[in-house]
Amino acid sequence: MVDRFVRFVTSISQLYRCIQKIKSKEMTEFGLKGTHVMCLFYLRQHPDGLTSAELSNLCLEDKAAISRTVSKLEELGLTATACNGPKRRYRAKILLTNAGQRISEQMLQIIENAVEKGGAGITDAERATFYQVLDVISQNLQVLCAEGAAETCIL
């Protein structure tokens, strides 16, 4: 059991670190940070725009982090917010500008390359099984944490 724990936590941590490193390295070329990747990705997937709340849920980030990210993306001219005054800003749709669409297209190429290289040597059947098992583990751990078993949520 302890060996499974160490292997699981070590593997997940290594994957996360590699993903963060790739995001950071590749986004530097665009003058962005790794934290901007997921916002640009999801905005590209939703051409009609997303609210900050929707981005927060999709990116699994808190509202303050999304607010900072969106502000930076707007400052760089990559996103625009359709809003009528500051009070409605949080509920306004955030859209990619033409510049944001160009960068997100380049970013998508980088993502596709990383996914391809990361999955090299894995069959479609193995990939399907892996994601199915990973989803089950994730759901099980989410239930465990939601049940208030904070002392068991050390992962």
PDB file of C-alpha atoms in Angstrom:
ATOM      1  CA  MET A   1       0.000   0.000   0.000  1.00  0.00           C
ATOM      2  CA  VAL A   2       2.808   2.420   0.889  1.00  0.00           C
ATOM      3  CA  ASP A   3       4.592   1.616  -2.387  1.00  0.00           C
ATOM      4  CA  ARG A   4       1.405   2.417  -4.341  1.00  0.00           C
ATOM      5  CA  PHE A   5       1.071   5.692  -2.465  1.00  0.00           C
ATOM      6  CA  VAL A   6       4.676   6.715  -3.179  1.00  0.00           C
ATOM      7  CA  ARG A   7       4.465   5.698  -6.835  1.00  0.00           C
ATOM      8  CA  PHE A   8       1.151   7.498  -7.366  1.00  0.00           C
ATOM      9  CA  VAL A   9       2.115  10.727  -5.613  1.00  0.00           C
ATOM     10  CA  THR A  10       5.584  10.808  -7.180  1.00  0.00           C
ATOM     11  CA  SER A  11       4.236  10.203 -10.688  1.00  0.00           C
ATOM     12  CA  ILE A  12       1.466  12.795 -10.370  1.00  0.00           C
ATOM     13  CA  SER A  13       3.915  15.340  -8.928  1.00  0.00           C
ATOM     14  CA  GLN A  14       6.424  14.721 -11.727  1.00  0.00           C
ATOM     15  CA  LEU A  15       3.705  15.068 -14.365  1.00  0.00           C
ATOM     16  CA  TYR A  16       2.478  18.302 -12.819  1.00  0.00           C
ATOM     17  CA  ARG A  17       6.002  19.753 -12.638  1.00  0.00           C
ATOM     18  CA  CYS A  18       6.703  18.856 -16.256  1.00  0.00           C
ATOM     19  CA  ILE A  19       3.426  20.389 -17.416  1.00  0.00           C
ATOM     20  CA  GLN A  20       4.163  23.593 -15.489  1.00  0.00           C
ATOM     21  CA  LYS A  21       7.683  23.726 -16.925  1.00  0.00           C
ATOM     22  CA  ILE A  22       6.419  23.261 -20.487  1.00  0.00           C
ATOM     23  CA  LYS A  23       3.751  25.935 -19.989  1.00  0.00           C
ATOM     24  CA  SER A  24       6.252  28.375 -18.556  1.00  0.00           C
ATOM     25  CA  LYS A  25       8.914  27.742 -21.216  1.00  0.00           C
ATOM     26  CA  GLU A  26       6.550  27.954 -24.163  1.00  0.00           C
ATOM     27  CA  MET A  27       4.583  30.960 -22.915  1.00  0.00           C
ATOM     28  CA  THR A  28       7.727  33.040 -22.366  1.00  0.00           C
ATOM     29  CA  GLU A  29       7.980  33.278 -26.175  1.00  0.00           C
ATOM     30  CA  PHE A  30       4.651  35.150 -26.160  1.00  0.00           C
ATOM     31  CA  GLY A  31       5.462  37.298 -23.142  1.00  0.00           C
ATOM     32  CA  LEU A  32       2.991  35.296 -21.067  1.00  0.00           C
ATOM     33  CA  LYS A  33       3.154  33.060 -18.028  1.00  0.00           C
ATOM     34  CA  GLY A  34       2.095  29.462 -17.702  1.00  0.00           C
ATOM     35  CA  THR A  35      -0.966  30.568 -15.737  1.00  0.00           C
ATOM     36  CA  HIS A  36      -2.379  32.205 -18.872  1.00  0.00           C
ATOM     37  CA  VAL A  37      -2.435  28.962 -20.866  1.00  0.00           C
ATOM     38  CA  MET A  38      -5.664  27.497 -19.575  1.00  0.00           C
ATOM     39  CA  CYS A  39      -7.588  30.764 -19.870  1.00  0.00           C
ATOM     40  CA  LEU A  40      -6.523  31.170 -23.499  1.00  0.00           C
ATOM     41  CA  PHE A  41      -7.240  27.488 -24.155  1.00  0.00           C
ATOM     42  CA  TYR A  42     -10.788  27.610 -22.785  1.00  0.00           C
ATOM     43  CA  LEU A  43     -11.559  30.958 -24.415  1.00  0.00           C
ATOM     44  CA  ARG A  44     -10.500  29.431 -27.723  1.00  0.00           C
ATOM     45  CA  GLN A  45     -12.843  26.484 -27.088  1.00  0.00           C
ATOM     46  CA  HIS A  46     -15.734  28.909 -26.409  1.00  0.00           C
ATOM     47  CA  PRO A  47     -15.794  31.512 -29.218  1.00  0.00           C
ATOM     48  CA  ASP A  48     -18.916  33.151 -27.757  1.00  0.00           C
ATOM     49  CA  GLY A  49     -16.901  33.952 -24.618  1.00  0.00           C
ATOM     50  CA  LEU A  50     -16.911  32.916 -20.997  1.00  0.00           C
ATOM     51  CA  THR A  51     -17.537  34.793 -17.785  1.00  0.00           C
ATOM     52  CA  SER A  52     -14.873  34.983 -15.095  1.00  0.00           C
ATOM     53  CA  ALA A  53     -16.938  32.555 -13.026  1.00  0.00           C
ATOM     54  CA  GLU A  54     -17.046  30.066 -15.892  1.00  0.00           C
ATOM     55  CA  LEU A  55     -13.300  30.443 -16.467  1.00  0.00           C
ATOM     56  CA  SER A  56     -12.684  29.949 -12.766  1.00  0.00           C
ATOM     57  CA  ASN A  57     -14.622  26.669 -12.816  1.00  0.00           C
ATOM     58  CA  LEU A  58     -13.029  25.386 -16.004  1.00  0.00           C
ATOM     59  CA  CYS A  59      -9.476  26.339 -15.024  1.00  0.00           C
ATOM     60  CA  LEU A  60      -9.900  25.087 -11.445  1.00  0.00           C
ATOM     61  CA  GLU A  61      -8.559  28.416 -10.186  1.00  0.00           C
ATOM     62  CA  ASP A  62      -9.948  30.783  -7.610  1.00  0.00           C
ATOM     63  CA  LYS A  63     -11.754  33.937  -8.712  1.00  0.00           C
ATOM     64  CA  ALA A  64      -8.905  36.251  -7.694  1.00  0.00           C
ATOM     65  CA  ALA A  65      -6.360  34.345  -9.804  1.00  0.00           C
ATOM     66  CA  ILE A  66      -8.673  34.418 -12.819  1.00  0.00           C
ATOM     67  CA  SER A  67      -9.311  38.131 -12.316  1.00  0.00           C
ATOM     68  CA  ARG A  68      -5.556  38.835 -12.332  1.00  0.00           C
ATOM     69  CA  THR A  69      -5.027  36.631 -15.368  1.00  0.00           C
ATOM     70  CA  VAL A  70      -7.880  38.207 -17.334  1.00  0.00           C
ATOM     71  CA  SER A  71      -6.642  41.697 -16.453  1.00  0.00           C
ATOM     72  CA  LYS A  72      -3.169  40.829 -17.754  1.00  0.00           C
ATOM     73  CA  LEU A  73      -4.576  39.280 -20.937  1.00  0.00           C
ATOM     74  CA  GLU A  74      -6.671  42.413 -21.516  1.00  0.00           C
ATOM     75  CA  GLU A  75      -3.657  44.629 -20.860  1.00  0.00           C
ATOM     76  CA  LEU A  76      -1.760  42.668 -23.531  1.00  0.00           C
ATOM     77  CA  GLY A  77      -4.648  43.039 -25.973  1.00  0.00           C
ATOM     78  CA  LEU A  78      -5.401  39.315 -26.094  1.00  0.00           C
ATOM     79  CA  THR A  79      -8.881  39.445 -24.580  1.00  0.00           C
ATOM     80  CA  ALA A  80     -11.715  41.938 -24.402  1.00  0.00           C
ATOM     81  CA  THR A  81     -14.605  42.066 -21.975  1.00  0.00           C
ATOM     82  CA  ALA A  82     -18.090  43.026 -23.102  1.00  0.00           C
ATOM     83  CA  CYS A  83     -19.422  44.852 -20.066  1.00  0.00           C
ATOM     84  CA  ASN A  84     -21.453  47.887 -19.103  1.00  0.00           C
ATOM     85  CA  GLY A  85     -19.631  49.354 -16.139  1.00  0.00           C
ATOM     86  CA  PRO A  86     -17.473  47.894 -13.405  1.00  0.00           C
ATOM     87  CA  LYS A  87     -20.323  46.308 -11.441  1.00  0.00           C
ATOM     88  CA  ARG A  88     -21.165  43.916 -14.258  1.00  0.00           C
ATOM     89  CA  ARG A  89     -17.584  43.035 -15.136  1.00  0.00           C
ATOM     90  CA  TYR A  90     -17.586  39.693 -13.316  1.00  0.00           C
ATOM     91  CA  ARG A  91     -20.661  38.524 -15.218  1.00  0.00           C
ATOM     92  CA  ALA A  92     -19.508  39.848 -18.597  1.00  0.00           C
ATOM     93  CA  LYS A  93     -18.313  37.533 -21.329  1.00  0.00           C
ATOM     94  CA  ILE A  94     -14.583  37.513 -21.985  1.00  0.00           C
ATOM     95  CA  LEU A  95     -13.622  37.059 -25.617  1.00  0.00           C
ATOM     96  CA  LEU A  96     -10.373  36.531 -27.466  1.00  0.00           C
ATOM     97  CA  THR A  97      -9.267  39.409 -29.655  1.00  0.00           C
ATOM     98  CA  ASN A  98      -7.730  38.741 -33.071  1.00  0.00           C
ATOM     99  CA  ALA A  99      -4.290  38.811 -31.423  1.00  0.00           C
ATOM    100  CA  GLY A 100      -5.528  36.404 -28.739  1.00  0.00           C
ATOM    101  CA  GLN A 101      -6.860  34.053 -31.400  1.00  0.00           C
ATOM    102  CA  ARG A 102      -3.507  34.058 -33.212  1.00  0.00           C
ATOM    103  CA  ILE A 103      -1.582  33.295 -30.020  1.00  0.00           C
ATOM    104  CA  SER A 104      -4.079  30.653 -28.922  1.00  0.00           C
ATOM    105  CA  GLU A 105      -3.693  28.952 -32.319  1.00  0.00           C
ATOM    106  CA  GLN A 106       0.082  28.816 -31.860  1.00  0.00           C
ATOM    107  CA  MET A 107      -0.422  27.655 -28.286  1.00  0.00           C
ATOM    108  CA  LEU A 108      -2.734  24.865 -29.488  1.00  0.00           C
ATOM    109  CA  GLN A 109       0.035  23.634 -31.803  1.00  0.00           C
ATOM    110  CA  ILE A 110       2.407  23.494 -28.815  1.00  0.00           C
ATOM    111  CA  ILE A 111      -0.202  21.627 -26.744  1.00  0.00           C
ATOM    112  CA  GLU A 112      -0.834  19.108 -29.508  1.00  0.00           C
ATOM    113  CA  ASN A 113       2.910  18.503 -29.867  1.00  0.00           C
ATOM    114  CA  ALA A 114       3.351  18.008 -26.101  1.00  0.00           C
ATOM    115  CA  VAL A 115       0.375  15.632 -25.908  1.00  0.00           C
ATOM    116  CA  GLU A 116       1.686  13.650 -28.881  1.00  0.00           C
ATOM    117  CA  LYS A 117       5.182  13.324 -27.416  1.00  0.00           C
ATOM    118  CA  GLY A 118       3.862  12.616 -23.930  1.00  0.00           C
ATOM    119  CA  GLY A 119       1.687   9.790 -25.221  1.00  0.00           C
ATOM    120  CA  ALA A 120       4.302   8.227 -27.485  1.00  0.00           C
ATOM    121  CA  GLY A 121       4.330   4.431 -27.246  1.00  0.00           C
ATOM    122  CA  ILE A 122       0.814   4.212 -25.795  1.00  0.00           C
ATOM    123  CA  THR A 123      -1.928   2.462 -27.767  1.00  0.00           C
ATOM    124  CA  ASP A 124      -5.402   3.963 -28.105  1.00  0.00           C
ATOM    125  CA  ALA A 125      -6.763   1.181 -25.874  1.00  0.00           C
ATOM    126  CA  GLU A 126      -4.128   1.837 -23.191  1.00  0.00           C
ATOM    127  CA  ARG A 127      -4.863   5.578 -23.367  1.00  0.00           C
ATOM    128  CA  ALA A 128      -8.606   5.002 -22.972  1.00  0.00           C
ATOM    129  CA  THR A 129      -8.027   2.721 -19.980  1.00  0.00           C
ATOM    130  CA  PHE A 130      -5.575   5.173 -18.418  1.00  0.00           C
ATOM    131  CA  TYR A 131      -7.991   8.100 -18.617  1.00  0.00           C
ATOM    132  CA  GLN A 132     -10.878   5.974 -17.363  1.00  0.00           C
ATOM    133  CA  VAL A 133      -8.845   4.848 -14.335  1.00  0.00           C
ATOM    134  CA  LEU A 134      -7.498   8.351 -13.713  1.00  0.00           C
ATOM    135  CA  ASP A 135     -11.055   9.747 -13.769  1.00  0.00           C
ATOM    136  CA  VAL A 136     -12.207   7.120 -11.244  1.00  0.00           C
ATOM    137  CA  ILE A 137      -9.288   7.870  -8.902  1.00  0.00           C
ATOM    138  CA  SER A 138      -9.947  11.603  -9.197  1.00  0.00           C
ATOM    139  CA  GLN A 139     -13.663  11.194  -8.493  1.00  0.00           C
ATOM    140  CA  ASN A 140     -12.996   8.902  -5.531  1.00  0.00           C
ATOM    141  CA  LEU A 141     -10.531  11.350  -3.992  1.00  0.00           C
ATOM    142  CA  GLN A 142     -12.904  14.266  -4.567  1.00  0.00           C
ATOM    143  CA  VAL A 143     -15.654  12.375  -2.718  1.00  0.00           C
ATOM    144  CA  LEU A 144     -13.250  11.550   0.103  1.00  0.00           C
ATOM    145  CA  CYS A 145     -12.278  15.205   0.480  1.00  0.00           C
ATOM    146  CA  ALA A 146     -15.873  16.415   0.183  1.00  0.00           C
ATOM    147  CA  GLU A 147     -16.957  14.091   2.986  1.00  0.00           C
ATOM    148  CA  GLY A 148     -14.978  16.240   5.380  1.00  0.00           C
ATOM    149  CA  ALA A 149     -12.224  13.726   5.865  1.00  0.00           C
ATOM    150  CA  ALA A 150      -9.634  16.507   5.775  1.00  0.00           C
ATOM    151  CA  GLU A 151      -7.163  14.472   7.779  1.00  0.00           C
ATOM    152  CA  THR A 152      -7.154  11.877   4.977  1.00  0.00           C
ATOM    153  CA  CYS A 153      -6.740  14.462   2.210  1.00  0.00           C
ATOM    154  CA  ILE A 154      -2.982  14.765   2.424  1.00  0.00           C
ATOM    155  CA  LEU A 155      -2.514  14.139  -1.307  1.00  0.00           C
TER     156      LEU A 155
END
